[in-house]
Coordinates of C-alpha atoms and ligand atoms in Angstrom, one line a residue:
Chain A
X1 CA -107.2 -282.6 -3.2
X2 CA -111.0 -282.7 -4.4
X3 CA -114.0 -279.7 -5.4
X4 CA -116.8 -278.6 -3.7
X5 CA -120.0 -280.0 -4.8
X6 CA -121.0 -277.3 -6.2
X7 CA -118.9 -274.5 -7.6
X8 CA -120.3 -271.4 -6.8
X9 CA -121.0 -270.0 -9.7
X10 CA -122.1 -265.9 -9.9
X11 CA -125.8 -265.6 -9.7
X12 CA -126.1 -263.7 -13.1
X13 CA -127.7 -260.6 -12.5
X14 CA -125.8 -259.4 -9.8
X15 CA -122.6 -260.2 -11.4
X16 CA -123.3 -258.4 -14.2
X17 CA -123.9 -255.0 -12.7
X18 CA -120.7 -254.4 -10.6
X19 CA -116.7 -255.6 -9.8
X20 CA -115.8 -258.4 -7.7
X21 CA -115.1 -256.9 -3.8
X22 CA -113.6 -259.8 -2.1
X23 CA -112.7 -262.9 -4.0
X24 CA -111.8 -266.3 -2.2
X25 CA -110.6 -269.1 -3.9
X26 CA -109.8 -272.5 -2.7
X27 CA -108.9 -271.6 0.7
X28 CA -108.1 -273.6 3.5
X29 CA -106.7 -272.6 7.2
X30 CA -104.8 -275.6 9.5
X31 CA -104.2 -274.4 12.7
X32 CA -100.8 -275.8 14.6
X33 CA -99.8 -276.8 10.7
X34 CA -97.3 -279.1 11.6
X35 CA -97.5 -280.1 14.7
X36 CA -99.3 -282.9 16.5
X37 CA -102.6 -280.6 17.5
X38 CA -102.6 -279.9 14.0
X39 CA -106.7 -279.4 13.1
X40 CA -107.9 -278.7 10.3
X41 CA -110.5 -275.8 10.6
X42 CA -111.1 -274.9 6.5
X43 CA -110.8 -277.2 3.9
X44 CA -111.4 -275.7 0.5
X45 CA -113.7 -273.3 0.5
X46 CA -114.3 -270.5 -2.7
X47 CA -116.7 -267.8 -3.3
X48 CA -116.8 -264.1 -4.1
X49 CA -118.5 -261.3 -3.8
X50 CA -119.8 -258.2 -6.0
X51 CA -120.1 -255.0 -5.2
X52 CA -123.1 -254.0 -3.6
X53 CA -123.9 -257.6 -2.6
X54 CA -125.1 -258.5 0.9
X55 CA -123.6 -262.3 1.0
X56 CA -124.5 -265.0 4.3
X57 CA -122.3 -267.4 5.5
X58 CA -124.4 -270.4 7.3
X59 CA -122.7 -273.0 8.7
X60 CA -122.8 -275.4 11.5
X61 CA -121.1 -274.2 15.6
X62 CA -118.1 -275.1 15.2
X63 CA -117.5 -275.3 11.6
X64 CA -115.1 -272.4 11.5
X65 CA -116.9 -269.7 10.8
X66 CA -115.0 -267.2 13.0
X67 CA -111.5 -268.5 11.3
X68 CA -113.4 -267.6 7.5
X69 CA -113.7 -264.6 8.3
X70 CA -110.4 -264.2 10.5
X71 CA -109.1 -264.8 7.2
X72 CA -110.3 -263.0 4.6
X73 CA -110.5 -260.0 7.2
X74 CA -106.3 -260.6 7.0
X75 CA -106.1 -260.9 10.6
X76 CA -105.2 -264.7 10.2
X77 CA -102.9 -266.3 7.2
X78 CA -104.7 -268.6 5.8
X79 CA -102.8 -272.0 5.5
X80 CA -103.1 -272.1 1.5
X81 CA -105.5 -270.3 -1.5
X82 CA -105.6 -267.1 -2.7
X83 CA -107.8 -264.2 -1.4
X84 CA -108.2 -260.8 -3.0
X85 CA -109.9 -257.5 -1.8
X86 CA -110.7 -255.2 -4.7
X87 CA -108.4 -256.8 -7.2
X88 CA -105.3 -256.9 -5.0
X89 CA -103.8 -260.0 -3.0
X90 CA -104.8 -259.9 0.8
X91 CA -101.8 -259.5 3.1
X92 CA -103.5 -257.5 6.2
X93 CA -105.9 -256.3 7.0
X94 CA -107.7 -253.7 4.3
X95 CA -108.4 -250.1 5.3
X96 CA -111.8 -250.0 3.8
X97 CA -113.2 -253.3 5.3
X98 CA -114.8 -252.6 8.5
X99 CA -115.2 -255.7 11.2
X100 CA -118.1 -256.4 13.3
X101 CA -117.4 -259.6 15.9
X102 CA -119.5 -262.1 17.2
X103 CA -119.7 -260.8 21.0
X104 CA -119.6 -256.8 21.4
X105 CA -118.7 -257.3 25.0
X106 CA -115.4 -258.5 24.1
X107 CA -114.5 -256.0 21.3
X108 CA -115.7 -253.1 22.6
X109 CA -113.2 -250.8 24.4
X110 CA -114.7 -250.3 27.8
X111 CA -112.3 -247.4 29.3
X112 CA -113.4 -245.5 26.3
X113 CA -116.7 -243.4 26.2
X114 CA -119.1 -244.6 23.5
X115 CA -117.7 -241.5 21.1
X116 CA -114.2 -242.1 21.8
X117 CA -115.3 -246.1 20.7
X118 CA -116.7 -245.1 17.4
X119 CA -113.8 -241.9 16.7
X120 CA -110.8 -244.3 17.6
X121 CA -110.7 -245.5 13.6
X122 CA -111.2 -242.6 12.7
X123 CA -108.4 -241.3 15.1
X124 CA -106.0 -243.6 13.9
X125 CA -107.1 -242.1 10.1
X126 CA -105.9 -239.0 10.6
X127 CA -109.5 -237.8 10.9
X128 CA -109.1 -234.0 12.8
X129 CA -111.1 -233.8 16.0
X130 CA -113.6 -231.6 15.1
X131 CA -114.7 -233.7 12.0
X132 CA -114.8 -236.8 13.9
X133 CA -117.2 -235.4 16.3
X134 CA -118.8 -234.9 14.1
X135 CA -119.1 -237.2 12.4
X136 CA -119.3 -239.9 15.5
X137 CA -122.7 -238.0 16.1
X138 CA -123.7 -238.3 13.0
X139 CA -123.0 -242.4 12.4
X140 CA -124.1 -242.7 15.9
X141 CA -127.4 -240.9 15.1
X142 CA -128.0 -243.5 11.8
X143 CA -128.1 -246.6 14.2
X144 CA -130.3 -244.9 16.4
X145 CA -128.1 -244.2 18.9
X146 CA -128.9 -240.1 19.5
X147 CA -126.7 -238.9 22.4
X148 CA -124.4 -241.6 23.7
X149 CA -121.3 -240.4 23.1
X150 CA -120.5 -240.1 27.0
X151 CA -121.8 -242.6 28.0
X152 CA -119.8 -246.1 28.3
X153 CA -120.7 -249.2 26.5
X154 CA -121.0 -251.2 29.5
X155 CA -123.9 -248.7 30.5
X156 CA -126.0 -249.3 27.6
X157 CA -128.2 -252.5 26.9
X158 CA -126.8 -255.4 24.7
X159 CA -128.7 -254.3 21.6
X160 CA -126.8 -250.7 22.2
X161 CA -123.9 -251.9 22.1
X162 CA -123.7 -254.1 18.9
X163 CA -125.0 -250.6 17.7
X164 CA -122.2 -249.0 18.9
X165 CA -120.0 -251.5 16.9
X166 CA -121.6 -251.3 13.9
X167 CA -121.4 -247.6 13.9
X168 CA -118.0 -248.4 14.5
X169 CA -117.7 -249.9 11.7
X170 CA -118.9 -247.6 9.5
X171 CA -117.8 -244.5 10.8
X172 CA -114.7 -244.6 8.2
X173 CA -117.2 -246.1 5.4
X174 CA -115.8 -248.8 4.7
X175 CA -116.6 -250.5 1.1
X176 CA -117.5 -253.8 2.6
X177 CA -118.4 -254.7 6.2
X178 CA -117.9 -258.0 7.5
X179 CA -119.7 -259.4 10.4
X180 CA -119.4 -262.6 12.9
X181 CA -122.4 -264.0 14.0
X182 CA -123.4 -260.1 14.9
X183 CA -126.7 -260.9 16.7
X184 CA -125.9 -264.0 18.1
X185 CA -126.4 -263.0 21.9
X186 CA -129.1 -260.4 21.8
X187 CA -132.9 -261.5 22.4
X188 CA -135.3 -261.7 19.3
X189 CA -137.0 -258.3 19.3
X190 CA -133.5 -256.5 19.1
X191 CA -132.5 -259.0 16.6
X192 CA -134.9 -258.4 14.1
X193 CA -134.2 -254.9 15.2
X194 CA -130.7 -255.0 14.3
X195 CA -131.4 -257.1 11.3
X196 CA -133.8 -254.2 10.1
X197 CA -131.1 -251.7 11.0
X198 CA -128.6 -253.0 9.4
X199 CA -130.3 -253.7 5.4
X200 CA -131.2 -250.4 5.9
X201 CA -127.8 -249.2 6.3
X202 CA -126.6 -251.0 3.4
X203 CA -129.5 -249.5 1.4
X204 CA -128.8 -245.7 3.0
X205 CA -124.9 -246.3 1.8
X206 CA -124.7 -248.8 -0.6
X207 CA -121.8 -250.9 1.3
X208 CA -121.5 -254.3 0.7
X209 CA -121.9 -257.0 3.6
X210 CA -120.7 -260.4 4.0
X211 CA -122.3 -261.6 7.6
X212 CA -121.8 -265.1 9.3
X213 CA -124.5 -266.6 11.0
X214 CA -125.7 -270.2 12.1
X215 CA -129.6 -269.1 12.0
X216 CA -130.8 -270.1 8.3
X217 CA -134.1 -267.6 8.9
X218 CA -132.1 -264.4 9.4
X219 CA -129.5 -265.6 6.6
X220 CA -132.3 -265.3 4.2
X221 CA -134.0 -262.1 5.2
X222 CA -131.3 -260.8 4.2
X223 CA -129.3 -262.1 2.0
X224 CA -128.9 -261.9 -1.4
X225 CA -126.7 -264.8 -2.2
X226 CA -125.9 -267.8 0.8
X227 CA -123.4 -270.0 1.2
X228 CA -123.4 -272.9 3.0
X229 CA -120.4 -274.3 4.7
X230 CA -120.2 -278.1 5.8
X231 CA -119.5 -278.8 9.4
X232 CA -115.9 -279.1 10.6
X233 CA -113.4 -278.6 8.8
X234 CA -116.0 -276.5 6.3
X235 CA -116.1 -276.7 2.9
X236 CA -118.4 -275.0 0.8
X237 CA -121.8 -277.2 0.5
X238 CA -123.7 -274.7 -2.0
X239 CA -124.6 -271.6 -3.0
X240 CA -128.1 -270.1 -3.0
X241 CA -129.6 -267.2 -4.4
X242 CA -132.3 -265.6 -2.5
X243 CA -134.7 -263.8 -5.3
X244 CA -136.8 -261.9 -2.6
X245 CA -135.7 -258.6 -3.7
X246 CA -134.5 -255.2 -1.7
X247 CA -137.8 -254.9 0.2
X248 CA -137.8 -256.7 3.2
X249 CA -140.0 -256.9 6.0
X250 CA -140.2 -259.2 9.2
X251 CA -144.0 -260.5 9.0
X252 CA -144.8 -261.0 5.1
X253 CA -141.1 -261.5 4.2
X254 CA -140.6 -264.4 6.4
X255 CA -144.1 -266.0 6.0
X256 CA -143.8 -265.8 2.1
X257 CA -143.6 -269.2 0.2
X258 CA -140.6 -267.9 -2.1
X259 CA -139.3 -267.8 1.9
X260 CA -140.4 -271.2 3.3
X261 CA -139.0 -272.8 -0.3
X262 CA -135.6 -271.5 1.2
X263 CA -135.9 -272.6 4.1
X264 CA -137.2 -275.8 3.5
X265 CA -133.9 -276.5 0.8
X266 CA -131.5 -274.8 3.5
X267 CA -132.4 -277.3 5.9
X268 CA -131.9 -280.0 3.9
X269 CA -128.0 -279.2 3.1
X270 CA -127.2 -278.4 7.0
X271 CA -129.3 -281.5 8.9
X272 CA -126.7 -283.7 9.2
X273 CA -129.0 -286.7 8.3
X274 CA -130.1 -285.4 5.1
X275 CA -128.2 -287.1 2.0
X276 CA -126.0 -285.4 -0.2
X277 CA -124.1 -285.7 -3.1
X278 CA -120.1 -286.5 -1.9
Chain B
X1 CA -106.8 -265.7 32.3
X2 CA -103.6 -266.7 30.6
X3 CA -101.3 -269.0 32.2
X4 CA -98.3 -266.9 33.8
X5 CA -95.0 -268.3 33.7
X6 CA -94.4 -265.8 36.5
X7 CA -95.8 -266.0 40.2
X8 CA -98.4 -262.5 40.3
X9 CA -98.0 -260.5 43.5
X10 CA -100.9 -258.8 44.3
X11 CA -103.9 -260.9 43.4
X12 CA -106.3 -259.4 40.4
X13 CA -108.4 -256.8 41.7
X14 CA -111.3 -259.0 41.4
X15 CA -111.7 -261.1 43.4
X16 CA -108.6 -260.0 45.6
X17 CA -108.6 -258.7 49.3
X18 CA -108.9 -254.8 48.4
X19 CA -107.0 -252.5 50.8
X20 CA -109.6 -250.0 49.4
X21 CA -112.7 -251.6 50.5
X22 CA -111.9 -249.2 54.0
X23 CA -111.4 -246.6 51.6
X24 CA -114.6 -246.9 49.6
X25 CA -116.3 -244.1 51.6
X26 CA -113.9 -241.6 49.4
X27 CA -115.3 -242.2 46.2
X28 CA -118.3 -244.5 45.2
X29 CA -120.6 -244.6 42.8
X30 CA -122.5 -241.9 42.0
X31 CA -126.0 -243.2 42.4
X32 CA -125.4 -244.8 45.9
X33 CA -123.5 -241.0 47.2
X34 CA -126.7 -239.5 49.6
X35 CA -125.4 -237.4 52.6
X36 CA -126.8 -240.3 54.8
X37 CA -125.0 -242.8 53.3
X38 CA -121.8 -241.2 52.9
X39 CA -121.9 -240.9 56.9
X40 CA -122.8 -244.3 57.3
X41 CA -119.7 -245.4 55.3
X42 CA -117.4 -242.7 57.5
X43 CA -118.5 -244.0 60.2
X44 CA -118.7 -248.0 59.6
X45 CA -114.9 -247.2 58.6
X46 CA -113.9 -245.0 61.8
X47 CA -115.1 -246.5 64.4
X48 CA -112.9 -249.3 65.5
X49 CA -110.2 -247.2 65.3
X50 CA -111.2 -244.6 67.3
X51 CA -112.6 -247.4 69.7
X52 CA -109.0 -248.2 70.0
X53 CA -107.0 -245.0 70.1
X54 CA -110.1 -244.4 73.3
X55 CA -109.1 -247.3 74.9
X56 CA -105.7 -246.4 74.5
X57 CA -105.6 -242.9 75.9
X58 CA -107.3 -244.3 79.1
X59 CA -105.6 -248.0 79.7
X60 CA -102.1 -245.7 79.5
X61 CA -103.3 -243.2 81.0
X62 CA -101.4 -244.3 84.3
X63 CA -99.3 -246.4 83.0
X64 CA -95.7 -245.9 84.6
X65 CA -94.1 -248.4 82.1
X66 CA -91.0 -247.0 80.6
X67 CA -91.7 -249.0 77.3
X68 CA -95.6 -247.7 77.2
X69 CA -95.9 -244.5 78.1
X70 CA -99.2 -242.3 78.3
X71 CA -100.9 -241.6 74.9
X72 CA -101.0 -238.3 76.1
X73 CA -97.4 -237.5 76.9
X74 CA -96.7 -239.2 72.8
X75 CA -99.1 -236.6 71.4
X76 CA -97.2 -234.2 73.4
X77 CA -93.7 -234.8 72.7
X78 CA -95.0 -235.7 68.6
X79 CA -96.3 -231.7 68.4
X80 CA -93.2 -231.0 69.9
X81 CA -90.8 -233.0 68.4
X82 CA -92.3 -232.9 64.1
X83 CA -94.4 -229.6 64.4
X84 CA -92.4 -227.4 66.6
X85 CA -88.8 -229.2 66.8
X86 CA -87.0 -230.6 64.0
X87 CA -87.6 -234.0 63.6
X88 CA -89.9 -232.5 60.2
X89 CA -86.5 -232.2 58.8
X90 CA -85.8 -236.4 59.0
X91 CA -89.6 -236.4 57.5
X92 CA -88.1 -234.3 54.3
X93 CA -85.4 -237.0 53.9
X94 CA -87.6 -239.9 54.0
X95 CA -89.9 -238.6 51.7
X96 CA -87.7 -237.4 49.3
X97 CA -86.4 -240.5 49.3
X98 CA -90.0 -242.4 49.1
X99 CA -90.4 -240.3 46.3
X100 CA -87.9 -240.7 44.2
X101 CA -86.9 -244.4 44.7
X102 CA -90.8 -245.0 44.5
X103 CA -91.3 -243.7 41.2
X104 CA -88.1 -244.5 39.7
X105 CA -88.8 -248.5 40.5
X106 CA -92.1 -248.2 39.7
X107 CA -91.6 -246.2 36.0
X108 CA -88.8 -249.2 35.6
X109 CA -91.3 -252.2 36.6
X110 CA -93.7 -250.3 34.3
X111 CA -91.4 -250.1 31.1
X112 CA -89.4 -253.6 31.6
X113 CA -92.8 -255.1 32.5
X114 CA -94.2 -253.6 29.1
X115 CA -91.3 -255.3 27.4
X116 CA -91.4 -258.4 28.5
X117 CA -94.6 -258.7 27.5
X118 CA -94.1 -257.6 24.1
X119 CA -90.9 -259.6 23.0
X120 CA -91.9 -263.1 24.2
X121 CA -88.2 -264.3 23.9
X122 CA -86.9 -261.7 26.0
X123 CA -89.4 -262.6 28.7
X124 CA -88.8 -266.5 28.6
X125 CA -84.5 -265.2 28.9
X126 CA -85.1 -263.3 31.6
X127 CA -87.9 -265.5 34.2
X128 CA -85.6 -266.9 36.2
X129 CA -84.0 -264.1 36.9
X130 CA -86.5 -262.0 37.5
X131 CA -88.5 -264.6 39.7
X132 CA -84.5 -265.1 41.5
X133 CA -84.1 -261.4 42.4
X134 CA -87.9 -261.2 43.2
X135 CA -87.3 -263.7 45.9
X136 CA -84.2 -262.3 47.1
X137 CA -85.6 -260.1 50.2
X138 CA -84.5 -256.6 49.5
X139 CA -82.4 -255.5 53.2
X140 CA -80.3 -258.6 52.1
X141 CA -78.9 -256.6 49.5
X142 CA -78.1 -253.6 51.6
X143 CA -74.4 -254.5 52.2
X144 CA -74.0 -255.0 48.4
X145 CA -75.9 -251.5 47.5
X146 CA -73.7 -249.6 50.8
X147 CA -70.6 -251.3 48.5
X148 CA -71.8 -249.7 45.4
X149 CA -73.3 -246.5 45.9
X150 CA -71.6 -245.8 49.6
X151 CA -73.8 -245.1 52.7
X152 CA -74.9 -241.7 51.0
X153 CA -79.0 -241.4 50.1
X154 CA -77.8 -242.6 46.4
X155 CA -77.9 -245.7 48.3
X156 CA -81.1 -246.1 49.9
X157 CA -83.0 -244.5 46.6
X158 CA -81.2 -247.6 44.9
X159 CA -82.9 -250.1 47.0
X160 CA -86.2 -248.3 47.2
X161 CA -86.0 -248.6 43.4
X162 CA -85.3 -252.2 43.4
X163 CA -87.5 -253.3 45.9
X164 CA -90.4 -251.1 44.0
X165 CA -89.2 -252.6 40.4
X166 CA -90.7 -256.6 41.2
X167 CA -94.5 -256.0 41.8
X168 CA -94.8 -253.6 39.4
X169 CA -93.1 -255.7 36.8
X170 CA -94.8 -258.6 37.8
X171 CA -98.7 -257.0 37.7
X172 CA -97.8 -255.6 34.4
X173 CA -97.0 -258.0 32.2
X174 CA -99.8 -260.6 33.2
X175 CA -101.9 -257.6 33.0
X176 CA -101.3 -257.3 29.6
X177 CA -101.0 -261.0 29.0
X178 CA -104.6 -261.1 30.2
X179 CA -106.4 -258.9 27.9
X180 CA -108.8 -260.1 25.5
X181 CA -107.2 -261.2 21.9
X182 CA -110.1 -260.1 20.8
X183 CA -109.4 -256.8 21.5
X184 CA -106.3 -257.1 19.3
X185 CA -108.1 -258.1 16.8
X186 CA -110.0 -254.9 16.8
X187 CA -107.2 -252.7 17.3
X188 CA -105.9 -254.2 14.0
X189 CA -109.2 -254.1 11.5
X190 CA -109.2 -250.5 12.9
X191 CA -105.8 -249.8 11.9
X192 CA -104.6 -248.8 15.2
X193 CA -100.7 -247.7 14.7
X194 CA -98.5 -249.6 17.4
X195 CA -98.1 -246.6 19.5
X196 CA -102.2 -245.9 19.8
X197 CA -102.5 -249.5 20.3
X198 CA -100.5 -248.9 23.8
X199 CA -102.4 -246.0 24.5
X200 CA -105.9 -246.7 23.8
X201 CA -106.3 -250.2 24.4
X202 CA -103.0 -251.8 26.4
X203 CA -101.9 -249.8 29.2
X204 CA -106.2 -249.9 29.7
X205 CA -107.1 -253.2 29.2
X206 CA -104.1 -253.6 31.6
X207 CA -104.9 -250.6 34.0
X208 CA -106.2 -252.2 37.1
X209 CA -103.8 -255.1 37.8
X210 CA -100.7 -252.5 36.8
X211 CA -102.3 -250.0 39.5
X212 CA -102.6 -253.7 41.8
X213 CA -98.4 -253.6 41.6
X214 CA -98.3 -249.8 41.9
X215 CA -100.1 -249.8 45.2
X216 CA -98.0 -253.0 46.3
X217 CA -94.6 -251.6 45.4
X218 CA -95.9 -248.3 47.5
X219 CA -95.9 -250.6 50.3
X220 CA -92.3 -252.0 49.3
X221 CA -90.7 -248.8 49.1
X222 CA -92.4 -247.4 52.5
X223 CA -90.9 -250.2 54.0
X224 CA -87.4 -250.1 52.7
X225 CA -87.3 -246.6 53.6
X226 CA -87.3 -247.2 56.6
X227 CA -84.6 -250.2 56.9
X228 CA -82.8 -248.3 54.4
X229 CA -82.1 -245.6 57.0
X230 CA -81.4 -247.8 60.1
X231 CA -78.1 -249.5 58.3
X232 CA -75.0 -246.9 58.0
X233 CA -77.6 -244.1 57.8
X234 CA -77.2 -240.1 59.2
X235 CA -81.3 -238.9 58.7
X236 CA -84.3 -239.7 58.1
X237 CA -87.4 -241.5 60.2
X238 CA -85.7 -244.6 60.7
X239 CA -82.8 -243.3 62.2
X240 CA -84.5 -240.9 63.8
X241 CA -86.1 -243.9 66.0
X242 CA -83.4 -246.1 65.8
X243 CA -81.2 -242.9 67.6
X244 CA -84.2 -242.3 70.2
X245 CA -83.8 -246.0 71.3
X246 CA -80.5 -246.2 71.7
X247 CA -80.7 -243.4 74.1
X248 CA -84.0 -244.8 75.7
X249 CA -86.1 -242.1 75.1
X250 CA -88.9 -243.9 74.6
X251 CA -91.5 -241.7 74.2
X252 CA -89.6 -239.7 71.5
X253 CA -88.9 -243.4 69.7
X254 CA -92.9 -243.5 69.5
X255 CA -93.9 -240.4 68.0
X256 CA -91.4 -241.9 64.8
X257 CA -93.4 -244.6 64.7
X258 CA -96.7 -242.7 65.1
X259 CA -95.0 -240.3 62.1
X260 CA -94.7 -243.7 60.2
X261 CA -98.1 -244.5 60.9
X262 CA -99.6 -241.5 59.5
X263 CA -97.3 -241.3 56.2
X264 CA -98.4 -245.2 55.3
X265 CA -101.9 -244.2 55.9
X266 CA -101.9 -240.9 54.0
X267 CA -99.9 -242.7 51.2
X268 CA -102.6 -245.0 50.6
X269 CA -105.4 -243.2 50.6
X270 CA -103.7 -240.9 47.8
X271 CA -102.9 -243.7 45.4
X272 CA -106.2 -244.9 46.4
X273 CA -108.2 -241.7 45.3
X274 CA -105.7 -241.2 42.2
X275 CA -106.1 -244.7 41.2
X276 CA -110.6 -244.3 41.7
X277 CA -110.2 -241.2 39.5
X278 CA -107.8 -242.6 37.2
X279 CA -109.7 -246.1 36.9
X280 CA -112.9 -244.8 37.1
X281 CA -114.7 -246.5 34.4
X282 CA -113.4 -249.8 36.0
X283 CA -114.9 -249.5 39.1
X284 CA -118.4 -248.1 38.0
X285 CA -118.4 -250.9 35.6
X286 CA -117.7 -252.8 38.6
X287 CA -120.2 -251.5 40.5
X288 CA -123.4 -251.6 37.2
X289 CA -122.0 -255.3 36.8
X290 CA -123.0 -256.6 40.6
X291 CA -125.5 -254.6 41.7
Ligands
LIG301 N1 -106.7 -270.3 17.4 C1 -107.1 -271.1 17.4 N2 -105.9 -272.7 17.8 C2 -106.2 -273.9 17.3 N3 -107.6 -274.2 17.1 C3 -108.8 -273.1 16.8 C4 -108.3 -272.1 16.9 N4 -109.6 -271.1 16.6 C5 -110.3 -272.0 16.6 N5 -110.1 -273.0 16.5 C6 -110.4 -274.2 16.1 O1 -110.9 -274.5 14.5 C7 -112.6 -275.0 14.9 C8 -113.6 -273.7 13.6 O2 -113.6 -272.9 15.1 P1 -114.4 -271.5 14.4 O3 -114.0 -270.5 15.9 O4 -113.8 -270.2 13.6 O5 -115.7 -272.1 14.7 P2 -117.2 -271.1 14.3 O6 -118.0 -271.7 13.2 O7 -116.6 -269.3 14.5 O8 -118.0 -271.8 15.8 P3 -119.1 -270.9 16.4 O9 -120.4 -271.4 15.7 O10 -118.9 -271.3 17.6 O11 -118.9 -269.4 16.6 C9 -112.8 -275.5 16.2 O12 -112.9 -276.5 16.3 C10 -112.0 -275.0 17.2 O13 -111.6 -275.3 18.0
LIG302 MG1 -117.2 -268.5 15.9

């Protein structure tokens, strides 16, 4: 098995700060292993995430991004490779992990009100009713949703539903928030709002975030580091540092020279015809 | 939808022909429920039955046929038999058998449907047997049931239960298999315990189709209730109808049929009312999606 092109070196600054929340080493995932219809979704992926970091994973459609996220969240078993969450080997979904799925319509439970949806992980953790109600209102307010507790998810707009899903993942104060193309199915304006929401949530809660996207601009705007995946079966093409600082602003940041420089570099990486070292 | 190896009895709620359509007037979306529109819905639903009843009344008024007595006489006789007379005890016996039989069968169907969903090896093993029992017309088992349970009401309840099992079982299984895998991933991500997964995800998620199965089971139960009362029975509406027919009391026989129609209608409306209440999230979200 060959090594990935560029070994994922940690950015000196962020690495010095804290401990490792997530580490992925030589991850490989083959669906239907050993059967004729075997399909390698992930070939060889390694990277790690330190506490407080915002890491985006970009890759073309069908690259295996969802598969990667399912593996590192403990939902799917990797075929080989080592996964660790906060230093411990990952076997099941860790308690301190929040997950936001690609499609809110499929992950929210339409038979429960928004409050019940958000409170579900709290109930599973044995939080008493009164405390749960308080916490649910708090967290809904912090994602910019006031007074939707008694409504159902399907009574809200798409952007608001994704906020409910984010609130649900944040309700139990996880250490790591994993998001799978969370803004892919909302309109552009809502998308900007949600991007800023997640940046502010991250600032306020000091949470570590790993976000999967196929949108390069979004990745640059949000992250401290970007893990660029190749097409299927995926490998790490490069890990790119994004030295844009903590304060970001939709118009100014996206127009800055650093941003544009990174954008050009990333486009070179992901364009199928672009030459790259093998 | 996932493909199923077992047959689905009732069509999925999403596009199936719905008896509920005529009962929509009972429970509708709050937004559209103004006094005027309710009245209109009620009128649309009942005008045809009323016209038919009026026609029946007048066309049969001067009837001298021994098989089709005037409706006025049937109603009069109905009052005498079922309200003043003793026939209501037949009704009590029938309803008791129906209740125990239906509830027992539906419960067995629900539990075993869930077990078959949960344990795929069990599903593969029992698949041919379930299919075999499902296509078997339940009344054919009457003689066997008499041998097993005697001719008491235990046999009647057992046969009603037997028929009620399959629609609920198959729909439960199919509904649970149709739940989106992402919802199960979500449950695991939230660290829901197995009982919580059952009550917060599996049962509500399959709810609409379980309800379809329960309704089909109810209809089967009513049919079997009458059938069991017509063979080697000593009481019940079916027995009453058969008895009246053998002594050529045609009007009396008609009152039994009328009572059956009333039972069927009331049971169905009750079912729809409860279903619309329990699954109000489903009907309201669908109404919202369609508008
Ligand atoms: N359960 C599965 N069984 C077999 N193959 C699968 C399964 N899930 C995904 N795959 C295959 O693995 C590959 C990667 O899929 P994956 O959904 O992870 O990609 P993705 O990068 O998330 O795509 P998208 O951008 O469309 O969300 C695809 O070719 C897909 O067909
Ligand atoms: Mg995906």
